[in-house]
Amino acid sequence: MERYSIIPEKNKREIVLLRGSGCVYKKCTFCDYYTDSCDNSHENYLLNKSVLEQVTGQYGNLEVINSGSVFELDQNTLELIKGICHRKKISTIHFESHYLYRNKIPALREAFSDFDLKMKLGLETFDYDFREAVLHKGINEKNPAVIAEHFDEANFLFGINGQTADSMKHDIELGLKYFERICLNIMCSNTSGVSPDKDSIKAFTEQLYPVYKDNERVDILINNTDFGVGD
C-alpha cells in the first residue's frame, strides 16, 4: 500500500493516504475503500506518523485522504498534521468529508485557522435519483448551492451504467460552477457490486477527456491509483 506521493502537475501538492477508524457510513454501493481502517487509534497514529514524516513541504500544499472522512482520524494524527504543516511551512491543507459531517466543518476550519483549509466532498454526481437510488451516497439534498455550502472541492464518479456523455458533462459544468476544484474518478473494478461500464467510459474518454484534461481546476483519475497512493 503506497501512502505518500507527489502530484507534480496542475494543483501541485503532496498527498498522503492515512488510516482512521473507518467510514461510519459504509453504504455506497460502489465502494470497498472502507476496508483500509483499524479501530486501534494508537496503531493508526503510529502508521500515520510514519507516513507524515515523509512530507517535505516542497509545494506548501498537502492533501490528506483516508478511507472515509477526516473526522475519523484520531486526534493525535490531526495534531501531528497541524504541527508538520507549521514546521514545513505548508499553507494549504485539503481534507475529505462525507456530507453527513457537514455541520462539523466550521469547527474544523476554526481548529485549522492558521491554514487555508480546503474541504472535499465525495459527491459523485448532481443527479439526485442516480446518486441516491444507484450509488446510495446518503446526500439528501438536491440544491447544488446547498450541497456546496461547506465544501470547496468535490469528487465525481463516472463510468457506471446509466451515465452518458451529456450527463457527465452536466456534472462537470455544475461542479466547476459550485466548487473551486473537481476530481473526476473513473470507476475501476473492485469487490463492490458495481462494475465499470465500458460504454460510458468510452464516452468519457472520447468526448470529455480531451475537453477537460488541461483544465487547471480539473483532476482526472482514469485509475484510482493515478495520484500515486493506494494499491
GROMACS .gro file of C-alpha atoms in nm:
model
  231
    1MET     CA    1   0.000   0.000   0.000
    2GLU     CA    2   0.154   0.330  -0.112
    3ARG     CA    3   0.065   0.608   0.131
    4TYR     CA    4   0.280   0.903   0.022
    5SER     CA    5   0.314   1.060  -0.319
    6ILE     CA    6   0.377   1.385  -0.503
    7ILE     CA    7   0.136   1.537  -0.755
    8PRO     CA    8   0.364   1.748  -0.978
    9GLU     CA    9   0.106   1.884  -1.221
   10LYS     CA   10  -0.188   2.123  -1.203
   11ASN     CA   11  -0.252   2.195  -0.833
   12LYS     CA   12   0.096   2.082  -0.727
   13ARG     CA   13   0.091   1.916  -0.388
   14GLU     CA   14   0.199   1.627  -0.171
   15ILE     CA   15  -0.064   1.366  -0.087
   16VAL     CA   16  -0.086   1.120   0.200
   17LEU     CA   17  -0.321   0.826   0.245
   18LEU     CA   18  -0.373   0.790   0.619
   19ARG     CA   19  -0.567   0.533   0.819
   20GLY     CA   20  -0.853   0.603   1.055
   21SER     CA   21  -1.128   0.418   1.235
   22GLY     CA   22  -1.310   0.370   0.905
   23CYS     CA   23  -1.604   0.519   0.724
   24VAL     CA   24  -1.908   0.534   0.951
   25TYR     CA   25  -2.143   0.535   0.651
   26LYS     CA   26  -2.033   0.229   0.451
   27LYS     CA   27  -2.346   0.227   0.232
   28CYS     CA   28  -2.207   0.349  -0.102
   29THR     CA   29  -2.272   0.065  -0.345
   30PHE     CA   30  -1.955   0.122  -0.548
   31CYS     CA   31  -1.702   0.145  -0.265
   32ASP     CA   32  -1.478  -0.102  -0.084
   33TYR     CA   33  -1.234   0.168   0.022
   34TYR     CA   34  -1.352   0.150   0.386
   35THR     CA   35  -1.159  -0.175   0.438
   36ASP     CA   36  -0.845   0.033   0.495
   37SER     CA   37  -0.923   0.100   0.859
   38CYS     CA   38  -0.838  -0.002   1.214
   39ASP     CA   39  -1.022   0.050   1.542
   40ASN     CA   40  -0.696   0.090   1.737
   41SER     CA   41  -0.628   0.464   1.739
   42HIS     CA   42  -0.272   0.426   1.868
   43GLU     CA   43  -0.177   0.186   1.588
   44ASN     CA   44  -0.336   0.424   1.340
   45TYR     CA   45  -0.135   0.714   1.482
   46LEU     CA   46   0.193   0.521   1.455
   47LEU     CA   47   0.120   0.433   1.093
   48ASN     CA   48   0.010   0.787   1.010
   49LYS     CA   49   0.319   0.930   1.179
   50SER     CA   50   0.546   0.718   0.959
   51VAL     CA   51   0.362   0.846   0.651
   52LEU     CA   52   0.354   1.211   0.755
   53GLU     CA   53   0.727   1.207   0.830
   54GLN     CA   54   0.781   1.180   0.453
   55VAL     CA   55   0.617   1.518   0.390
   56THR     CA   56   0.870   1.778   0.277
   57GLY     CA   57   0.654   2.086   0.227
   58GLN     CA   58   0.805   2.141  -0.117
   59TYR     CA   59   0.486   2.289  -0.261
   60GLY     CA   60   0.338   2.433   0.058
   61ASN     CA   61   0.030   2.228  -0.025
   62LEU     CA   62  -0.078   1.896   0.133
   63GLU     CA   63  -0.374   1.671   0.055
   64VAL     CA   64  -0.481   1.429   0.328
   65ILE     CA   65  -0.711   1.140   0.242
   66ASN     CA   66  -0.827   0.834   0.434
   67SER     CA   67  -1.088   0.562   0.397
   68GLY     CA   68  -1.378   0.781   0.495
   69SER     CA   69  -1.372   1.131   0.641
   70VAL     CA   70  -1.114   1.344   0.816
   71PHE     CA   71  -1.337   1.325   1.124
   72GLU     CA   72  -1.250   0.955   1.151
   73LEU     CA   73  -0.880   1.026   1.207
   74ASP     CA   74  -0.762   1.019   1.568
   75GLN     CA   75  -0.693   1.347   1.744
   76ASN     CA   76  -0.320   1.281   1.776
   77THR     CA   77  -0.295   1.241   1.400
   78LEU     CA   78  -0.480   1.568   1.347
   79GLU     CA   79  -0.245   1.747   1.583
   80LEU     CA   80   0.052   1.591   1.406
   81ILE     CA   81  -0.077   1.714   1.069
   82LYS     CA   82  -0.106   2.061   1.213
   83GLY     CA   83   0.244   2.051   1.363
   84ILE     CA   84   0.412   1.918   1.050
   85CYS     CA   85   0.239   2.175   0.832
   86HIS     CA   86   0.362   2.451   1.062
   87ARG     CA   87   0.718   2.320   1.059
   88LYS     CA   88   0.727   2.256   0.684
   89LYS     CA   89   0.563   2.592   0.607
   90ILE     CA   90   0.265   2.430   0.440
   91SER     CA   91  -0.010   2.687   0.398
   92THR     CA   92  -0.284   2.483   0.225
   93ILE     CA   93  -0.436   2.159   0.354
   94HIS     CA   94  -0.700   1.951   0.177
   95PHE     CA   95  -0.927   1.717   0.375
   96GLU     CA   96  -1.216   1.494   0.268
   97SER     CA   97  -1.550   1.451   0.439
   98HIS     CA   98  -1.882   1.280   0.387
   99TYR     CA   99  -2.181   1.514   0.367
  100LEU     CA  100  -2.317   1.380   0.696
  101TYR     CA  101  -2.033   1.560   0.879
  102ARG     CA  102  -2.104   1.895   0.715
  103ASN     CA  103  -2.206   2.066   1.040
  104LYS     CA  104  -1.870   1.978   1.197
  105ILE     CA  105  -1.672   2.153   0.925
  106PRO     CA  106  -1.691   2.507   1.069
  107ALA     CA  107  -1.527   2.386   1.391
  108LEU     CA  108  -1.258   2.207   1.191
  109ARG     CA  109  -1.189   2.523   0.994
  110GLU     CA  110  -1.152   2.708   1.325
  111ALA     CA  111  -0.913   2.444   1.458
  112PHE     CA  112  -0.703   2.479   1.141
  113SER     CA  113  -0.747   2.855   1.112
  114ASP     CA  114  -0.372   2.904   1.060
  115PHE     CA  115  -0.409   2.732   0.723
  116ASP     CA  116  -0.609   2.766   0.404
  117LEU     CA  117  -0.831   2.463   0.456
  118LYS     CA  118  -0.994   2.304   0.152
  119MET     CA  119  -1.273   2.055   0.218
  120LYS     CA  120  -1.352   1.795  -0.049
  121LEU     CA  121  -1.688   1.621  -0.078
  122GLY     CA  122  -1.746   1.279  -0.233
  123LEU     CA  123  -2.049   1.392  -0.430
  124GLU     CA  124  -2.014   1.157  -0.731
  125THR     CA  125  -2.298   1.324  -0.927
  126PHE     CA  126  -2.554   1.602  -0.900
  127ASP     CA  127  -2.819   1.365  -1.039
  128TYR     CA  128  -3.015   1.307  -0.719
  129ASP     CA  129  -3.203   0.996  -0.832
  130PHE     CA  130  -2.890   0.828  -0.968
  131ARG     CA  131  -2.682   0.932  -0.669
  132GLU     CA  132  -2.926   0.802  -0.410
  133ALA     CA  133  -3.107   0.513  -0.585
  134VAL     CA  134  -2.799   0.366  -0.756
  135LEU     CA  135  -2.496   0.486  -0.561
  136HIS     CA  136  -2.663   0.521  -0.218
  137LYS     CA  137  -2.449   0.822  -0.124
  138GLY     CA  138  -2.667   0.945   0.161
  139ILE     CA  139  -2.678   1.307   0.046
  140ASN     CA  140  -3.041   1.402   0.096
  141GLU     CA  141  -3.020   1.734  -0.084
  142LYS     CA  142  -3.093   1.837  -0.443
  143ASN     CA  143  -2.989   2.203  -0.447
  144PRO     CA  144  -2.628   2.233  -0.573
  145ALA     CA  145  -2.569   2.557  -0.383
  146VAL     CA  146  -2.676   2.397  -0.056
  147ILE     CA  147  -2.465   2.088  -0.120
  148ALA     CA  148  -2.157   2.301  -0.184
  149GLU     CA  149  -2.210   2.532   0.113
  150HIS     CA  150  -1.943   2.379   0.339
  151PHE     CA  151  -1.717   2.237   0.068
  152ASP     CA  152  -1.451   2.379  -0.163
  153GLU     CA  153  -1.387   2.076  -0.384
  154ALA     CA  154  -1.572   1.765  -0.497
  155ASN     CA  155  -1.514   1.415  -0.628
  156PHE     CA  156  -1.725   1.282  -0.914
  157LEU     CA  157  -1.757   0.919  -1.022
  158PHE     CA  158  -1.801   0.832  -1.389
  159GLY     CA  159  -1.806   0.511  -1.589
  160ILE     CA  160  -2.118   0.343  -1.447
  161ASN     CA  161  -2.409   0.201  -1.642
  162GLY     CA  162  -2.671   0.471  -1.696
  163GLN     CA  163  -2.426   0.759  -1.733
  164THR     CA  164  -2.390   0.931  -2.069
  165ALA     CA  165  -2.160   1.192  -2.218
  166ASP     CA  166  -2.434   1.451  -2.163
  167SER     CA  167  -2.498   1.356  -1.800
  168MET     CA  168  -2.126   1.354  -1.720
  169LYS     CA  169  -2.071   1.688  -1.891
  170HIS     CA  170  -2.362   1.831  -1.692
  171ASP     CA  171  -2.194   1.717  -1.369
  172ILE     CA  172  -1.860   1.864  -1.472
  173GLU     CA  173  -2.003   2.202  -1.562
  174LEU     CA  174  -2.209   2.223  -1.242
  175GLY     CA  175  -1.904   2.112  -1.048
  176LEU     CA  176  -1.694   2.392  -1.195
  177LYS     CA  177  -1.972   2.638  -1.117
  178TYR     CA  178  -2.012   2.547  -0.750
  179PHE     CA  179  -1.665   2.426  -0.645
  180GLU     CA  180  -1.313   2.563  -0.672
  181ARG     CA  181  -1.179   2.231  -0.797
  182ILE     CA  182  -1.323   1.895  -0.902
  183CYS     CA  183  -1.177   1.547  -0.937
  184LEU     CA  184  -1.321   1.310  -1.196
  185ASN     CA  185  -1.278   0.944  -1.100
  186ILE     CA  186  -1.339   0.666  -1.350
  187MET     CA  187  -1.498   0.356  -1.199
  188CYS     CA  188  -1.247   0.074  -1.158
  189SER     CA  189  -1.313  -0.291  -1.080
  190ASN     CA  190  -1.326  -0.368  -0.709
  191THR     CA  191  -1.504  -0.601  -0.469
  192SER     CA  192  -1.828  -0.398  -0.460
  193GLY     CA  193  -2.138  -0.489  -0.657
  194VAL     CA  194  -2.085  -0.209  -0.911
  195SER     CA  195  -1.882  -0.276  -1.226
  196PRO     CA  196  -1.723  -0.033  -1.472
  197ASP     CA  197  -1.937   0.027  -1.779
  198LYS     CA  198  -1.732   0.023  -2.098
  199ASP     CA  199  -1.977   0.236  -2.297
  200SER     CA  200  -1.988   0.523  -2.050
  201ILE     CA  201  -1.610   0.506  -2.003
  202LYS     CA  202  -1.566   0.521  -2.379
  203ALA     CA  203  -1.799   0.821  -2.397
  204PHE     CA  204  -1.593   0.997  -2.130
  205THR     CA  205  -1.252   0.921  -2.279
  206GLU     CA  206  -1.352   1.012  -2.633
  207GLN     CA  207  -1.582   1.311  -2.580
  208LEU     CA  208  -1.499   1.466  -2.243
  209TYR     CA  209  -1.141   1.382  -2.155
  210PRO     CA  210  -0.995   1.586  -2.445
  211VAL     CA  211  -1.203   1.887  -2.339
  212TYR     CA  212  -1.112   1.892  -1.969
  213LYS     CA  213  -0.773   1.721  -1.943
  214ASP     CA  214  -0.581   2.051  -1.944
  215ASN     CA  215  -0.823   2.242  -1.723
  216GLU     CA  216  -0.623   2.352  -1.417
  217ARG     CA  217  -0.929   2.309  -1.194
  218VAL     CA  218  -0.997   1.950  -1.300
  219ASP     CA  219  -0.810   1.640  -1.184
  220ILE     CA  220  -0.884   1.320  -1.376
  221LEU     CA  221  -0.812   0.974  -1.238
  222ILE     CA  222  -0.851   0.706  -1.503
  223ASN     CA  223  -0.713   0.458  -1.250
  224ASN     CA  224  -0.775   0.503  -0.880
  225THR     CA  225  -0.402   0.496  -0.810
  226ASP     CA  226  -0.314   0.776  -1.053
  227PHE     CA  227  -0.227   1.008  -0.762
  228GLY     CA  228   0.037   0.754  -0.657
  229VAL     CA  229  -0.131   0.630  -0.340
  230GLY     CA  230  -0.334   0.317  -0.273
  231ASP     CA  231  -0.285  -0.029  -0.419
   0.00000   0.00000   0.00000
